[in-house]
Amino acid sequence: MSKNCKRSPAGEPWYFADSRDYAKVVAAEHAFFDGLVAAKNNISTMPGNQSLQAALREVTPFLHDQDRPLNILVKFAVTDPRSQAAHTLLLGTRLQPPQPKSHAQVTHFLCLADAESFLAKVHIDFDFHPEAEEKKPSPHVQMGGRVFTSLLGQHPHSRPTVCWNEGIDKPRLPSLPICTALLWHWAFLEYSDSEQVSGFLTAWHWNELVKKAEAAVLRPYFMDGLRIIDERPEKGFLKALYVPVAK
Amino acid sequence: MKTLYWIDDTHDKSKPPNEAAKRRLENGLNVHLQVETIKDREQFGKLLLTLVGKRTCGVLMDYELTAVGEEGQMTFGTTWAAEIRAAHPSIPVIGISHKRECEIPKFRLESFLAFFQRDLLMGLHPPLKDIDAMLSGYSAVCRTLKKQDGKSGVDLMVGLVKPPANVAGLFKAAIPSNLRGRWDEETPHVVGRWLWHDFQGLPGFLFDQLGVATHLGLNLKGFERMRAKLDAARYQGVFSSDERPRWWVCAIREAVQKIISVPANVRVSSLRQELLASVGVNQDERKTLLARPYGRKGSDEIPDCVAYRDDEREEDDCVQSLFGDTIVDERDVNSAFGFEARRVYAPRSKP
């Protein structure tokens, strides 16, 4: 086994430890927002996006002190590449630091809406509890689930239709670890022809931020994955993603 | 010894400082205080010619000079402050008025580096350290201007403020556009105003005493017990003053970590008991040193922000509040990057 492999409190080899280390996740988020504020005049579509400007202001306390929670939501007007329908893309980040009696929570989500409805939602959770009560991979992506209050407040319709069963949020699919930069980039690649998005993809500053985020978030994940496949084939890559269950 | 001018009008003989007040300012600031009462425009013109930048550390000037205008009408010191600055840009001009700063039109204040109430300056305890910080800070900015050697305004500001590495990028982004390029001889005035009023005056990069106390979960009395341990987080850059102390927000956590062990990303204020214990405060006394949320008598919740008691936004009328009991002051909704909107106490339902 690699010397770098950490152990869970139960003594099990603990892979993907970096993805489950809140301080490291937060450091990547901090570096991204810090860079985004500095590049705000270098990405052509940023100044015109009011929700993005408002979100960057909300990030300020977090930039000064990483132990403050963060809850932001930004909106982009996009066009569905196939149907050419006008949609609103909502991208959210919620960071809740651990408290003496609660574990840290990190959620990133992507939601699509039109004038009447919420059309689709996926969210990606990190689990930091080393011995979860419910067996689940970490990180994981879930489709549907409840509509967050912050999302409801952003919809122009007072009672928008939710196009999925809010009571069902399973299964949890193992996911790439994600951070705000990677979530946005992932969404931008999907809607690359939309005017509010294309300016990001062509901006040098944006691509630098994405490169740094990939190095900080994806590199340790894939290094650990490769280590499992090389050194512990019997353990299995997917199985190692599951957080040990509390006994 | 340099000269500090006090420029007043002849409208009221009790306005300029009496001998005792003059002596307090001279001894406290180590300057020669030259009081000039101006009766007309011609006299001001002559005074302007006699000012010498190298021998003058600053000018304290009445904001409203009564009966000294062209036709004997009231004129504002702002006009003449601009004239002094144009003729002698290395001399800082500080405003005096019997009015409170919030009562004076905002743009009229901009001709002065800062403002003091007359009663305060002439009282038993004038803000000597604040004035000294302004005079020496302005002088440091002027020296920086002389040595700019092709450096950008951003580099010059970083050199003057010395932000910690983890907020250096944010600080650079927050510098106003008119200070980012090459500086000219009147730029020190704008630099001084921004550093004193915005950078040190608004929440964001720096905490004031109540802000840092709230961050630690303590009241001001409790904070005083910890204060000496937080010296490493003190803002020591240009225009820093012991009478108006500030602490870097981003450095508090590290300073606390040197005192007690703080688990990663746990709210510092949740460890307030441990903090007080670390400086030898016994359990009974600790209760009297903890921050309590304003308007919630008997609550054990820890306040998480500082808010103005009402939307009058009086400088010293702030309370330690629960975030949910406050609203963003809408005048600050579009505050500059790096700064936080000020908050006003406004509980949704009376607790």
Coordinates of C-alpha atoms in Angstrom, one line a residue:
Chain A
M1 CA 0.0 0.0 0.0
S2 CA 1.2 3.5 -0.7
K3 CA 2.7 5.4 2.2
N4 CA 0.5 8.3 1.3
C5 CA -2.7 6.4 1.8
K6 CA -4.5 7.7 4.9
R7 CA -6.5 5.6 7.3
S8 CA -10.1 6.2 8.5
P9 CA -10.7 6.5 12.3
A10 CA -11.7 2.8 12.1
G11 CA -8.3 1.9 10.8
E12 CA -9.4 1.1 7.3
P13 CA -7.3 2.3 4.4
W14 CA -8.9 5.5 3.4
Y15 CA -8.7 6.5 -0.2
F16 CA -9.9 9.8 -1.6
A17 CA -9.1 11.5 1.7
D18 CA -8.3 14.8 -0.1
S19 CA -11.8 14.8 -1.5
R20 CA -13.2 14.3 2.0
D21 CA -11.0 16.9 3.7
Y22 CA -13.1 20.0 4.2
A23 CA -10.2 22.3 4.6
K24 CA -8.8 21.2 1.2
V25 CA -12.2 21.5 -0.5
V26 CA -12.6 25.0 0.9
A27 CA -9.0 26.0 -0.1
A28 CA -9.8 25.1 -3.7
E29 CA -13.0 27.2 -3.5
H30 CA -11.2 30.1 -2.0
A31 CA -8.5 30.1 -4.6
F32 CA -11.2 30.0 -7.3
F33 CA -13.3 32.9 -6.0
D34 CA -10.2 34.9 -5.2
G35 CA -9.0 34.5 -8.8
L36 CA -12.5 35.2 -10.2
V37 CA -12.8 38.5 -8.4
A38 CA -9.3 39.5 -9.7
A39 CA -10.3 38.5 -13.2
K40 CA -13.7 40.1 -13.1
N41 CA -12.8 42.7 -15.8
N42 CA -11.0 40.2 -18.0
I43 CA -13.9 38.0 -18.8
S44 CA -16.1 39.8 -21.2
T45 CA -19.5 38.5 -20.1
M46 CA -19.0 38.9 -16.4
P47 CA -19.7 42.6 -15.9
G48 CA -23.1 42.3 -17.6
N49 CA -24.4 39.4 -15.4
Q50 CA -26.1 41.0 -12.4
S51 CA -26.6 37.7 -10.5
L52 CA -22.9 37.0 -10.9
Q53 CA -21.9 40.4 -9.7
A54 CA -24.2 40.0 -6.7
A55 CA -22.8 36.5 -6.0
L56 CA -19.3 37.8 -6.0
R57 CA -20.2 40.4 -3.4
E58 CA -21.7 37.7 -1.2
V59 CA -18.5 35.8 -1.5
T60 CA -16.6 38.6 0.2
P61 CA -16.9 37.4 3.8
F62 CA -15.7 33.9 2.8
L63 CA -12.7 35.4 1.0
H64 CA -11.6 37.2 4.1
D65 CA -12.2 34.2 6.4
Q66 CA -12.6 30.7 5.1
D67 CA -14.5 29.5 8.2
R68 CA -17.5 31.5 7.2
P69 CA -20.3 29.6 5.4
L70 CA -21.0 30.3 1.7
N71 CA -24.3 30.1 -0.1
I72 CA -24.4 31.5 -3.6
L73 CA -26.5 31.1 -6.7
V74 CA -25.7 32.5 -10.1
K75 CA -27.9 32.6 -13.2
F76 CA -27.1 32.4 -16.9
A77 CA -29.4 32.7 -19.8
V78 CA -28.8 29.8 -22.1
T79 CA -30.2 28.2 -25.2
D80 CA -30.8 24.4 -25.4
P81 CA -28.4 23.3 -28.1
R82 CA -30.9 20.9 -29.7
S83 CA -34.4 22.4 -29.2
Q84 CA -33.1 26.0 -29.2
A85 CA -35.5 26.7 -26.2
A86 CA -34.5 29.5 -23.9
H87 CA -33.6 28.3 -20.4
T88 CA -32.2 29.7 -17.3
L89 CA -29.2 27.8 -15.9
L90 CA -28.8 28.1 -12.1
L91 CA -25.6 27.1 -10.5
G92 CA -25.3 26.9 -6.7
T93 CA -22.6 26.4 -4.1
R94 CA -23.2 25.8 -0.5
L95 CA -20.4 25.4 2.0
Q96 CA -21.2 24.8 5.6
P97 CA -18.2 24.5 7.9
P98 CA -18.3 21.9 10.7
Q99 CA -19.7 23.0 14.0
P100 CA -19.0 21.4 17.3
K101 CA -22.1 19.3 16.9
S102 CA -22.4 18.9 13.2
H103 CA -20.3 17.8 10.2
A104 CA -19.3 20.0 7.3
Q105 CA -21.5 20.0 4.3
V106 CA -20.6 20.8 0.7
T107 CA -23.2 20.8 -2.0
H108 CA -22.9 22.0 -5.6
F109 CA -26.0 22.0 -7.8
L110 CA -27.1 22.7 -11.3
C111 CA -30.8 23.5 -12.1
L112 CA -32.5 24.3 -15.4
A113 CA -35.6 26.4 -15.5
D114 CA -37.9 28.0 -18.0
A115 CA -40.5 30.7 -17.4
E116 CA -43.0 28.3 -15.8
S117 CA -41.0 25.4 -14.3
F118 CA -38.0 23.9 -12.8
L119 CA -37.0 21.4 -15.5
A120 CA -34.2 19.4 -14.1
K121 CA -31.8 19.5 -11.1
V122 CA -28.7 17.6 -10.2
H123 CA -26.7 18.1 -7.0
I124 CA -23.3 16.8 -6.0
D125 CA -22.6 16.2 -2.3
F126 CA -19.4 15.6 -0.5
D127 CA -19.6 13.6 2.7
F128 CA -17.1 14.4 5.4
H129 CA -18.5 12.1 8.1
P130 CA -15.9 9.3 8.1
E131 CA -18.5 6.8 9.3
A132 CA -21.8 7.7 7.6
E133 CA -25.1 6.4 8.8
E134 CA -26.2 5.5 5.3
K135 CA -24.0 3.8 2.8
K136 CA -23.2 6.2 0.0
P137 CA -20.4 7.0 -2.3
S138 CA -18.5 10.3 -1.8
P139 CA -18.6 12.4 -3.9
H140 CA -21.9 11.5 -5.4
V141 CA -24.4 13.0 -7.8
Q142 CA -28.2 12.9 -7.2
M143 CA -31.0 13.9 -9.6
G144 CA -34.1 15.6 -8.5
G145 CA -34.8 15.8 -4.8
R146 CA -36.2 18.8 -2.9
V147 CA -36.0 22.3 -4.4
F148 CA -33.8 24.5 -2.2
T149 CA -35.4 27.7 -0.8
S150 CA -32.6 29.7 -2.6
L151 CA -33.8 28.3 -5.9
L152 CA -37.4 29.0 -5.3
G153 CA -36.6 32.7 -4.6
Q154 CA -34.8 32.9 -8.0
H155 CA -37.7 31.7 -10.1
P156 CA -39.9 34.5 -11.8
H157 CA -43.0 32.5 -11.3
S158 CA -44.5 32.6 -7.8
R159 CA -45.4 28.9 -7.8
P160 CA -43.2 27.2 -10.4
T161 CA -44.0 23.7 -11.5
V162 CA -41.4 21.2 -10.4
C163 CA -40.9 18.5 -13.1
W164 CA -39.8 15.7 -10.9
N165 CA -40.8 13.9 -7.8
E166 CA -39.2 15.9 -4.9
G167 CA -39.5 12.9 -2.6
I168 CA -37.2 10.8 -4.6
D169 CA -33.5 11.6 -4.7
K170 CA -31.9 8.1 -5.2
P171 CA -29.9 6.6 -6.6
R172 CA -26.7 8.3 -5.6
L173 CA -24.2 7.9 -8.4
P174 CA -20.5 8.0 -7.8
S175 CA -19.3 11.3 -9.3
L176 CA -16.1 13.1 -10.1
P177 CA -15.3 15.4 -7.2
I178 CA -16.5 18.9 -8.2
C179 CA -15.9 22.4 -7.1
T180 CA -17.5 25.6 -8.2
A181 CA -15.0 26.2 -11.0
L182 CA -15.6 22.6 -12.4
L183 CA -19.3 22.8 -12.0
W184 CA -19.5 26.0 -13.9
H185 CA -17.1 24.8 -16.5
W186 CA -19.0 21.6 -17.0
A187 CA -22.2 23.6 -17.4
F188 CA -20.5 26.1 -19.8
L189 CA -19.3 23.3 -22.0
E190 CA -22.8 22.1 -22.3
Y191 CA -24.1 25.5 -23.4
S192 CA -21.0 26.8 -25.1
D193 CA -22.9 28.6 -27.9
S194 CA -24.9 30.7 -25.4
E195 CA -23.9 34.4 -25.4
Q196 CA -23.6 34.7 -21.6
V197 CA -21.4 31.6 -21.4
S198 CA -19.1 31.7 -24.5
G199 CA -17.1 34.7 -23.1
F200 CA -15.9 32.5 -20.3
L201 CA -14.7 29.6 -22.4
T202 CA -12.6 31.9 -24.6
A203 CA -11.1 33.9 -21.8
W204 CA -7.5 33.0 -20.8
H205 CA -8.2 34.0 -17.2
W206 CA -11.1 31.6 -17.0
N207 CA -9.2 28.7 -18.4
E208 CA -6.4 29.3 -16.0
L209 CA -8.8 29.1 -13.1
V210 CA -10.2 25.8 -14.4
K211 CA -6.7 24.4 -14.8
K212 CA -5.9 25.2 -11.2
A213 CA -9.2 23.7 -10.0
E214 CA -8.5 20.5 -12.0
A215 CA -5.1 20.3 -10.4
A216 CA -6.4 20.9 -6.9
V217 CA -9.5 18.7 -7.1
L218 CA -9.2 16.1 -9.8
R219 CA -5.5 15.2 -9.6
P220 CA -5.6 13.8 -6.0
Y221 CA -8.8 11.9 -6.9
F222 CA -7.3 10.2 -9.9
M223 CA -4.0 9.5 -8.2
D224 CA -5.9 7.7 -5.4
G225 CA -8.0 5.9 -8.0
L226 CA -5.0 4.7 -9.9
R227 CA -3.4 3.6 -6.6
I228 CA -6.4 1.5 -5.8
I229 CA -6.4 -0.2 -9.2
D230 CA -2.7 -0.8 -9.2
E231 CA -2.2 -1.7 -5.5
R232 CA -5.5 -3.0 -4.2
P233 CA -7.4 -4.5 -7.2
E234 CA -9.3 -6.7 -4.8
K235 CA -10.6 -3.6 -3.0
G236 CA -12.1 -2.1 -6.2
F237 CA -12.3 1.5 -7.3
L238 CA -16.1 1.9 -6.9
K239 CA -16.2 0.2 -3.5
A240 CA -13.5 2.5 -2.2
L241 CA -15.7 5.5 -2.9
Y242 CA -18.2 4.4 -0.3
V243 CA -17.7 6.0 3.1
P244 CA -17.4 3.4 5.9
V245 CA -20.8 2.9 7.6
A246 CA -21.0 3.6 11.3
K247 CA -21.3 0.4 13.4
Chain B
M1 CA 9.6 71.5 14.6
K2 CA 7.0 71.6 11.8
T3 CA 4.0 74.0 11.8
L4 CA 0.4 72.9 11.8
Y5 CA -1.9 75.6 10.7
W6 CA -5.4 76.2 12.2
I7 CA -7.4 78.3 9.7
D8 CA -10.6 79.9 11.0
D9 CA -12.7 82.9 10.3
T10 CA -13.3 86.0 12.3
H11 CA -17.0 85.5 12.7
D12 CA -16.8 84.2 16.3
K13 CA -13.8 84.8 18.5
S14 CA -14.5 81.8 20.6
K15 CA -14.1 79.4 17.6
P16 CA -10.3 79.2 17.4
P17 CA -8.6 77.1 20.2
N18 CA -7.8 78.9 23.4
E19 CA -4.3 78.7 24.9
A20 CA -4.9 75.5 26.8
A21 CA -6.4 73.7 23.8
K22 CA -3.5 75.0 21.7
R23 CA -0.9 73.7 24.1
R24 CA -2.6 70.3 24.2
L25 CA -2.4 70.0 20.5
E26 CA 1.2 71.3 20.3
N27 CA 2.5 69.0 23.0
G28 CA 0.6 66.0 21.8
L29 CA 1.6 66.3 18.2
N30 CA 5.0 67.9 18.7
V31 CA 4.2 70.7 16.3
H32 CA 4.0 74.5 16.4
L33 CA 0.3 75.4 16.0
Q34 CA -0.2 78.5 14.0
V35 CA -3.7 79.9 14.3
E36 CA -4.8 82.1 11.5
T37 CA -8.2 83.9 11.5
I38 CA -9.1 85.0 8.1
K39 CA -11.3 88.0 7.4
D40 CA -11.2 88.2 3.7
R41 CA -10.1 86.7 0.5
E42 CA -7.0 88.8 0.2
Q43 CA -5.7 87.7 3.5
F44 CA -6.1 84.1 2.5
G45 CA -4.3 84.7 -0.7
K46 CA -1.3 86.1 1.3
L47 CA -1.4 83.2 3.7
L48 CA -1.3 80.8 0.7
L49 CA 1.9 82.3 -0.5
T50 CA 3.6 82.0 2.9
L51 CA 2.9 78.2 3.3
V52 CA 6.0 76.1 2.7
G53 CA 5.5 72.4 2.1
K54 CA 8.7 71.3 3.8
R55 CA 8.0 73.3 7.0
T56 CA 4.3 72.5 7.2
C57 CA 2.9 69.2 8.4
G58 CA -0.7 70.0 7.8
V59 CA -3.7 72.4 7.9
L60 CA -6.7 72.2 10.1
M61 CA -9.4 74.2 8.5
D62 CA -13.0 75.3 9.2
Y63 CA -15.4 73.7 6.9
E64 CA -17.6 76.8 6.8
L65 CA -15.7 80.1 6.7
T66 CA -18.3 82.7 7.5
A67 CA -18.2 86.2 6.0
V68 CA -14.9 85.8 4.2
G69 CA -16.1 85.2 0.6
E70 CA -15.6 87.6 -2.3
E71 CA -18.6 89.7 -1.3
G72 CA -18.4 89.0 2.4
Q73 CA -20.8 86.1 2.2
M74 CA -20.3 82.7 3.7
T75 CA -18.0 80.5 1.8
F76 CA -17.1 76.9 2.2
G77 CA -13.7 75.8 3.3
T78 CA -13.9 73.2 0.7
T79 CA -13.0 75.7 -2.1
W80 CA -10.0 76.9 -0.2
A81 CA -9.0 73.5 0.8
A82 CA -8.8 72.6 -2.9
E83 CA -6.7 75.8 -3.4
I84 CA -4.2 74.8 -0.7
R85 CA -4.0 71.3 -2.2
A86 CA -3.4 72.7 -5.7
A87 CA -0.7 75.1 -4.5
H88 CA 0.9 72.7 -1.9
P89 CA -0.1 69.1 -2.7
S90 CA 2.3 67.7 0.0
I91 CA 0.3 69.5 2.8
P92 CA -2.7 67.5 4.1
V93 CA -5.9 69.5 4.7
I94 CA -8.1 68.3 7.5
G95 CA -11.6 69.7 8.1
I96 CA -13.1 71.1 11.3
S97 CA -16.8 71.7 11.9
H98 CA -19.3 71.9 14.8
K99 CA -21.5 69.6 12.6
R100 CA -21.4 65.9 12.6
E101 CA -19.8 64.4 9.5
C102 CA -23.1 62.7 8.5
E103 CA -24.8 66.1 8.3
I104 CA -22.3 67.5 5.7
P105 CA -22.9 66.8 2.0
K106 CA -20.8 63.8 1.0
F107 CA -19.0 65.4 -1.9
R108 CA -18.2 68.5 0.1
L109 CA -16.2 66.3 2.5
E110 CA -14.0 65.1 -0.3
S111 CA -11.8 68.2 -0.3
F112 CA -10.6 67.3 3.2
L113 CA -8.5 64.3 4.1
A114 CA -10.8 63.7 7.1
F115 CA -13.0 65.6 9.4
F116 CA -13.1 66.3 13.1
Q117 CA -15.7 67.9 15.3
R118 CA -14.5 71.2 16.7
D119 CA -15.5 70.3 20.2
L120 CA -13.5 67.2 20.1
L121 CA -10.3 68.9 18.9
M122 CA -10.6 71.6 21.5
G123 CA -11.7 69.3 24.3
L124 CA -9.6 67.8 27.1
H125 CA -8.8 64.6 25.0
P126 CA -8.3 65.6 21.4
P127 CA -7.8 62.6 19.0
L128 CA -4.0 63.1 18.9
K129 CA -3.2 59.7 17.6
D130 CA -5.7 59.9 14.8
I131 CA -4.4 63.3 13.7
D132 CA -0.8 62.1 14.0
A133 CA -1.7 59.0 11.9
M134 CA -3.1 61.2 9.3
L135 CA -0.2 63.6 9.1
S136 CA 2.5 60.9 9.2
G137 CA 0.4 58.7 6.8
Y138 CA 0.0 61.5 4.3
S139 CA 3.7 62.2 4.5
A140 CA 4.5 58.5 3.9
V141 CA 2.2 58.5 0.8
C142 CA 3.9 61.6 -0.5
R143 CA 7.3 59.9 -0.1
T144 CA 6.0 56.9 -2.0
L145 CA 4.8 59.1 -4.8
K146 CA 8.3 60.6 -5.1
K147 CA 9.9 57.2 -5.4
Q148 CA 7.3 55.5 -7.7
D149 CA 9.9 54.7 -10.3
G150 CA 7.5 53.5 -12.9
K151 CA 5.6 51.2 -10.5
S152 CA 1.9 51.0 -10.9
G153 CA -0.5 52.5 -8.4
V154 CA -1.5 48.9 -7.4
D155 CA 2.1 48.1 -6.4
L156 CA 2.4 51.4 -4.5
M157 CA -0.7 50.7 -2.5
V158 CA 0.4 47.1 -1.7
G159 CA 3.7 48.6 -0.4
L160 CA 1.9 51.1 1.8
V161 CA -0.7 48.7 3.2
K162 CA 1.3 45.4 3.3
P163 CA -1.7 43.1 3.1
P164 CA -1.3 39.5 4.3
A165 CA -0.5 37.2 1.4
N166 CA -3.9 35.4 1.5
V167 CA -5.8 38.6 0.8
A168 CA -3.3 40.4 -1.4
G169 CA -5.2 39.5 -4.6
L170 CA -8.5 40.7 -3.2
F171 CA -6.9 43.9 -2.0
K172 CA -5.5 44.6 -5.4
A173 CA -8.9 44.0 -6.9
A174 CA -10.5 46.4 -4.4
I175 CA -8.2 49.4 -5.3
P176 CA -10.2 52.0 -7.1
S177 CA -9.5 52.5 -10.8
N178 CA -8.2 56.1 -10.3
L179 CA -5.4 54.8 -8.0
R180 CA -4.3 51.9 -10.1
G181 CA -2.2 53.7 -12.7
R182 CA 0.5 56.2 -12.4
W183 CA 0.1 58.7 -9.6
D184 CA 0.4 62.5 -9.8
E185 CA 1.0 65.1 -7.2
E186 CA -2.7 65.3 -6.0
T187 CA -3.1 61.5 -5.8
P188 CA -1.9 61.3 -2.1
H189 CA -5.1 63.1 -1.1
V190 CA -7.3 60.5 -2.9
V191 CA -5.1 57.7 -1.5
G192 CA -5.4 59.1 2.0
R193 CA -9.2 59.4 1.8
W194 CA -9.7 55.9 0.4
L195 CA -7.4 54.3 3.1
W196 CA -8.9 56.2 6.0
H197 CA -12.6 56.2 5.0
D198 CA -13.1 53.1 2.9
F199 CA -10.4 50.6 3.6
Q200 CA -10.3 51.3 7.3
G201 CA -13.8 52.6 7.7
L202 CA -15.9 49.9 6.0
P203 CA -16.3 46.3 7.0
G204 CA -14.4 43.8 4.8
F205 CA -10.7 43.6 5.1
L206 CA -10.4 44.9 8.6
F207 CA -12.3 44.5 11.8
D208 CA -12.8 47.3 14.3
Q209 CA -12.9 46.4 18.0
L210 CA -16.5 45.4 18.1
G211 CA -16.1 43.4 14.9
V212 CA -13.1 41.4 16.2
A213 CA -14.8 40.9 19.6
T214 CA -17.9 39.6 17.8
H215 CA -15.8 37.3 15.7
L216 CA -14.3 35.9 18.9
G217 CA -17.8 35.6 20.5
L218 CA -16.9 38.1 23.2
N219 CA -18.1 41.5 24.3
L220 CA -15.7 44.5 24.4
K221 CA -14.7 43.7 28.0
G222 CA -13.9 40.2 27.0
F223 CA -12.0 41.3 24.0
E224 CA -9.8 43.5 26.1
R225 CA -8.6 40.4 28.0
M226 CA -7.5 38.9 24.7
R227 CA -6.3 42.0 22.9
A228 CA -2.6 41.6 23.6
K229 CA -2.6 38.1 22.1
L230 CA -3.9 39.4 18.8
D231 CA -1.2 41.8 18.0
A232 CA 0.0 39.7 15.1
A233 CA -3.3 40.4 13.4
R234 CA -3.2 44.2 13.9
Y235 CA -3.2 46.4 10.8
Q236 CA 0.1 48.2 11.0
G237 CA 0.2 49.8 7.5
V238 CA 0.0 53.4 6.6
F239 CA -2.6 55.6 8.4
S240 CA -3.0 53.1 11.2
S241 CA -3.8 54.6 14.5
D242 CA -4.0 53.3 18.1
E243 CA -7.1 55.4 18.6
R244 CA -8.8 53.7 15.7
P245 CA -7.3 50.2 15.8
R246 CA -8.0 47.6 13.1
W247 CA -7.3 43.9 12.8
W248 CA -7.0 41.9 9.6
V249 CA -10.1 39.7 9.3
C250 CA -8.0 37.0 7.5
A251 CA -5.4 36.9 10.3
I252 CA -7.6 36.4 13.3
R253 CA -7.9 32.7 12.9
E254 CA -4.2 32.2 12.7
A255 CA -3.7 34.4 15.8
V256 CA -6.2 32.4 17.7
Q257 CA -4.6 29.2 16.6
K258 CA -1.4 30.3 18.3
I259 CA -3.4 30.5 21.6
I260 CA -5.6 27.4 21.4
S261 CA -6.0 24.5 19.0
V262 CA -8.8 25.3 16.6
P263 CA -10.1 22.4 14.5
A264 CA -10.2 23.1 10.8
N265 CA -12.9 25.5 9.8
V266 CA -14.8 25.5 13.1
R267 CA -16.2 28.9 13.9
V268 CA -13.7 30.7 16.1
S269 CA -16.5 32.1 18.2
S270 CA -17.7 28.6 19.2
L271 CA -14.4 28.3 21.1
R272 CA -14.8 31.4 23.2
Q273 CA -14.8 29.6 26.5
E274 CA -11.5 28.0 25.7
L275 CA -10.1 31.3 24.6
L276 CA -11.0 33.0 27.9
A277 CA -9.6 30.1 29.8
S278 CA -6.3 30.4 27.9
V279 CA -5.8 33.9 29.5
G280 CA -6.7 32.7 32.9
V281 CA -10.3 33.9 33.2
N282 CA -12.2 31.7 35.7
Q283 CA -15.5 30.1 34.8
D284 CA -17.7 32.5 36.9
E285 CA -16.1 35.6 35.3
R286 CA -16.4 34.2 31.8
K287 CA -20.1 34.6 31.7
T288 CA -19.7 38.4 32.0
L289 CA -17.3 38.5 29.0
L290 CA -19.4 36.7 26.4
A291 CA -21.1 38.4 23.5
R292 CA -24.9 38.3 23.7
P293 CA -27.2 38.9 20.7
Y294 CA -28.8 42.3 20.9
G295 CA -32.5 42.2 21.5
R296 CA -32.5 38.7 22.8
K297 CA -32.1 38.9 26.5
G298 CA -31.0 35.6 28.1
S299 CA -30.2 33.9 24.8
D300 CA -27.2 31.6 24.7
E301 CA -26.8 32.1 20.9
I302 CA -23.5 33.6 19.7
P303 CA -23.9 36.8 17.8
D304 CA -22.5 36.4 14.3
C305 CA -22.4 40.0 13.0
V306 CA -22.2 43.6 13.9
A307 CA -25.1 45.8 12.9
Y308 CA -26.1 49.5 13.2
R309 CA -28.8 49.8 15.8
D310 CA -30.9 51.7 13.2
D311 CA -30.6 53.2 9.8
E312 CA -29.2 56.4 11.1
R313 CA -25.9 54.6 10.9
E314 CA -24.3 56.6 13.6
E315 CA -20.6 55.6 13.7
D316 CA -20.4 54.3 17.2
D317 CA -24.0 53.0 17.5
C318 CA -23.4 49.3 16.6
V319 CA -24.6 46.2 18.3
Q320 CA -23.6 42.5 18.3
S321 CA -26.5 40.7 16.5
L322 CA -27.6 37.4 15.1
F323 CA -27.3 37.5 11.3
G324 CA -31.0 36.6 11.0
D325 CA -32.0 39.7 13.0
T326 CA -30.3 42.1 10.5
I327 CA -30.7 43.3 7.0
V328 CA -28.2 44.6 4.5
D329 CA -28.2 48.4 4.4
E330 CA -29.4 48.9 0.8
R331 CA -27.1 51.8 0.4
D332 CA -24.3 49.3 0.5
V333 CA -25.8 46.7 -1.9
N334 CA -23.3 47.6 -4.6
S335 CA -20.3 48.1 -2.4
A336 CA -16.8 47.6 -4.0
F337 CA -15.3 44.2 -4.2
G338 CA -13.5 43.1 -1.1
F339 CA -15.9 45.1 1.2
E340 CA -19.0 43.9 2.9
A341 CA -22.3 45.6 3.0
R342 CA -23.1 47.2 6.3
R343 CA -26.0 45.6 8.2
V344 CA -28.8 47.2 10.2
Y345 CA -30.6 45.6 13.1
A346 CA -34.1 44.8 12.0
P347 CA -35.7 41.7 13.5
R348 CA -38.5 40.2 11.4
S349 CA -40.5 39.6 14.5
K350 CA -39.9 41.0 17.9
P351 CA -38.0 38.3 19.9

